[in-house]
Amino acid sequence: MAHRQPLPPDMFDELCPSSLVPFRFGDKWAALIIRCLEGGPRRFSELRVPLSRVTPKVLTQSLRRLERDGLVSRTVHADPTAGVEYALTPLGRSMVGPLDAACAWAAEHWDELLDAHE
């Protein structure tokens, strides 16, 4: 397994514009999972760090839906220490551009969105 930087625990803090995107890719957490997988495959435990607000059960359900929809692949490694990794498929990677645009839009309209939520 290749060495990679850990995901930051504050990756999706409460001030992250992506939490205000007014539409969801598949479900409430799908866009955030896609963001976590942009940089390459991740283990479930790695995903739990920035997605700490998601229960393990709901994260599992979201990953299964993304896998069923062809956006995420699940690889079980023969080496038990490597475990299971999740990665974006080419179809899932094609969601990164639209997600970038949605997040940029949310950041641009941050104040208006906050006002509307109040």
Tab-separated table of C-alpha atoms in Angstrom:
chain	number	residue	atom	x	y	z
A	1	MET	CA	0.000	0.000	0.000
A	2	ALA	CA	1.410	3.373	-1.031
A	3	HIS	CA	2.214	5.971	1.624
A	4	ARG	CA	-0.126	8.947	1.542
A	5	GLN	CA	-0.880	11.927	3.693
A	6	PRO	CA	-3.623	11.363	6.289
A	7	LEU	CA	-6.912	13.138	5.776
A	8	PRO	CA	-7.209	16.186	8.052
A	9	PRO	CA	-9.755	15.777	10.872
A	10	ASP	CA	-11.135	19.279	10.194
A	11	MET	CA	-11.549	18.659	6.457
A	12	PHE	CA	-15.308	19.229	6.751
A	13	ASP	CA	-15.629	21.549	9.707
A	14	GLU	CA	-18.897	23.419	10.179
A	15	LEU	CA	-17.645	26.357	8.089
A	16	CYS	CA	-16.945	24.213	5.005
A	17	PRO	CA	-19.005	25.523	2.050
A	18	SER	CA	-19.603	21.989	0.774
A	19	SER	CA	-22.021	21.394	3.655
A	20	LEU	CA	-24.325	24.042	2.168
A	21	VAL	CA	-24.414	22.714	-1.403
A	22	PRO	CA	-28.173	22.731	-2.097
A	23	PHE	CA	-28.195	19.363	-3.855
A	24	ARG	CA	-26.737	15.980	-3.096
A	25	PHE	CA	-24.975	13.445	-5.302
A	26	GLY	CA	-26.842	10.287	-4.346
A	27	ASP	CA	-27.326	11.019	-0.654
A	28	LYS	CA	-26.443	13.479	2.072
A	29	TRP	CA	-22.878	12.233	2.508
A	30	ALA	CA	-22.011	11.166	-1.064
A	31	ALA	CA	-20.388	14.453	-2.094
A	32	LEU	CA	-18.211	14.457	1.025
A	33	ILE	CA	-17.158	10.843	0.409
A	34	ILE	CA	-16.268	11.718	-3.189
A	35	ARG	CA	-14.149	14.613	-1.878
A	36	CYS	CA	-12.322	12.227	0.482
A	37	LEU	CA	-11.568	9.807	-2.365
A	38	GLU	CA	-10.331	12.454	-4.838
A	39	GLY	CA	-6.704	11.909	-3.866
A	40	GLY	CA	-6.805	8.142	-4.215
A	41	PRO	CA	-8.023	5.023	-2.420
A	42	ARG	CA	-8.843	5.203	1.275
A	43	ARG	CA	-9.641	2.689	3.984
A	44	PHE	CA	-12.879	2.964	5.947
A	45	SER	CA	-10.960	4.087	9.049
A	46	GLU	CA	-9.328	6.893	7.033
A	47	LEU	CA	-12.727	8.090	5.818
A	48	ARG	CA	-14.043	8.156	9.388
A	49	VAL	CA	-11.586	10.922	10.364
A	50	PRO	CA	-13.051	13.848	8.368
A	51	LEU	CA	-16.511	12.232	8.312
A	52	SER	CA	-16.737	11.899	12.082
A	53	ARG	CA	-20.314	13.260	12.078
A	54	VAL	CA	-21.416	10.197	10.073
A	55	THR	CA	-22.157	7.015	11.995
A	56	PRO	CA	-20.276	3.932	10.781
A	57	LYS	CA	-23.586	2.360	9.737
A	58	VAL	CA	-24.611	5.349	7.611
A	59	LEU	CA	-21.116	5.646	6.105
A	60	THR	CA	-21.271	1.967	5.138
A	61	GLN	CA	-24.708	2.470	3.569
A	62	SER	CA	-23.506	5.521	1.626
A	63	LEU	CA	-20.413	3.690	0.372
A	64	ARG	CA	-22.595	0.766	-0.728
A	65	ARG	CA	-24.939	3.112	-2.631
A	66	LEU	CA	-21.981	4.807	-4.330
A	67	GLU	CA	-20.586	1.380	-5.219
A	68	ARG	CA	-23.984	0.236	-6.547
A	69	ASP	CA	-24.210	3.427	-8.638
A	70	GLY	CA	-20.773	2.745	-10.135
A	71	LEU	CA	-19.087	5.770	-8.549
A	72	VAL	CA	-16.905	3.933	-6.015
A	73	SER	CA	-15.064	0.623	-6.148
A	74	ARG	CA	-14.365	-1.570	-3.144
A	75	THR	CA	-11.178	-3.637	-3.116
A	76	VAL	CA	-10.573	-6.366	-0.541
A	77	HIS	CA	-6.846	-7.017	-0.239
A	78	ALA	CA	-5.484	-10.511	0.394
A	79	ASP	CA	-3.184	-9.080	3.064
A	80	PRO	CA	-5.371	-8.613	6.167
A	81	THR	CA	-3.321	-5.598	7.264
A	82	ALA	CA	-4.240	-3.802	4.021
A	83	GLY	CA	-7.928	-4.574	4.563
A	84	VAL	CA	-10.523	-2.970	2.307
A	85	GLU	CA	-10.021	0.172	0.269
A	86	TYR	CA	-12.537	2.401	-1.470
A	87	ALA	CA	-11.664	4.374	-4.595
A	88	LEU	CA	-13.410	6.495	-7.192
A	89	THR	CA	-14.174	4.732	-10.446
A	90	PRO	CA	-13.763	6.676	-13.706
A	91	LEU	CA	-17.477	7.506	-13.458
A	92	GLY	CA	-16.992	8.678	-9.875
A	93	ARG	CA	-13.984	10.752	-10.892
A	94	SER	CA	-16.200	12.459	-13.505
A	95	MET	CA	-18.224	13.834	-10.570
A	96	VAL	CA	-15.229	15.799	-9.242
A	97	GLY	CA	-15.614	18.649	-11.764
A	98	PRO	CA	-19.322	19.218	-11.082
A	99	LEU	CA	-18.632	18.912	-7.346
A	100	ASP	CA	-15.864	21.532	-7.637
A	101	ALA	CA	-18.306	23.849	-9.421
A	102	ALA	CA	-20.993	23.274	-6.772
A	103	CYS	CA	-18.541	23.950	-3.934
A	104	ALA	CA	-17.249	27.099	-5.653
A	105	TRP	CA	-20.827	28.275	-6.074
A	106	ALA	CA	-21.563	27.596	-2.389
A	107	ALA	CA	-18.414	29.483	-1.349
A	108	GLU	CA	-19.362	32.441	-3.566
A	109	HIS	CA	-22.881	32.565	-2.097
A	110	TRP	CA	-21.884	31.627	1.461
A	111	ASP	CA	-23.458	34.651	3.171
A	112	GLU	CA	-26.693	34.393	1.192
A	113	LEU	CA	-26.986	30.694	1.985
A	114	LEU	CA	-26.405	31.303	5.687
A	115	ASP	CA	-29.032	34.057	5.681
A	116	ALA	CA	-31.511	31.746	3.941
A	117	HIS	CA	-30.871	28.967	6.469
A	118	GLU	CA	-31.708	31.327	9.338
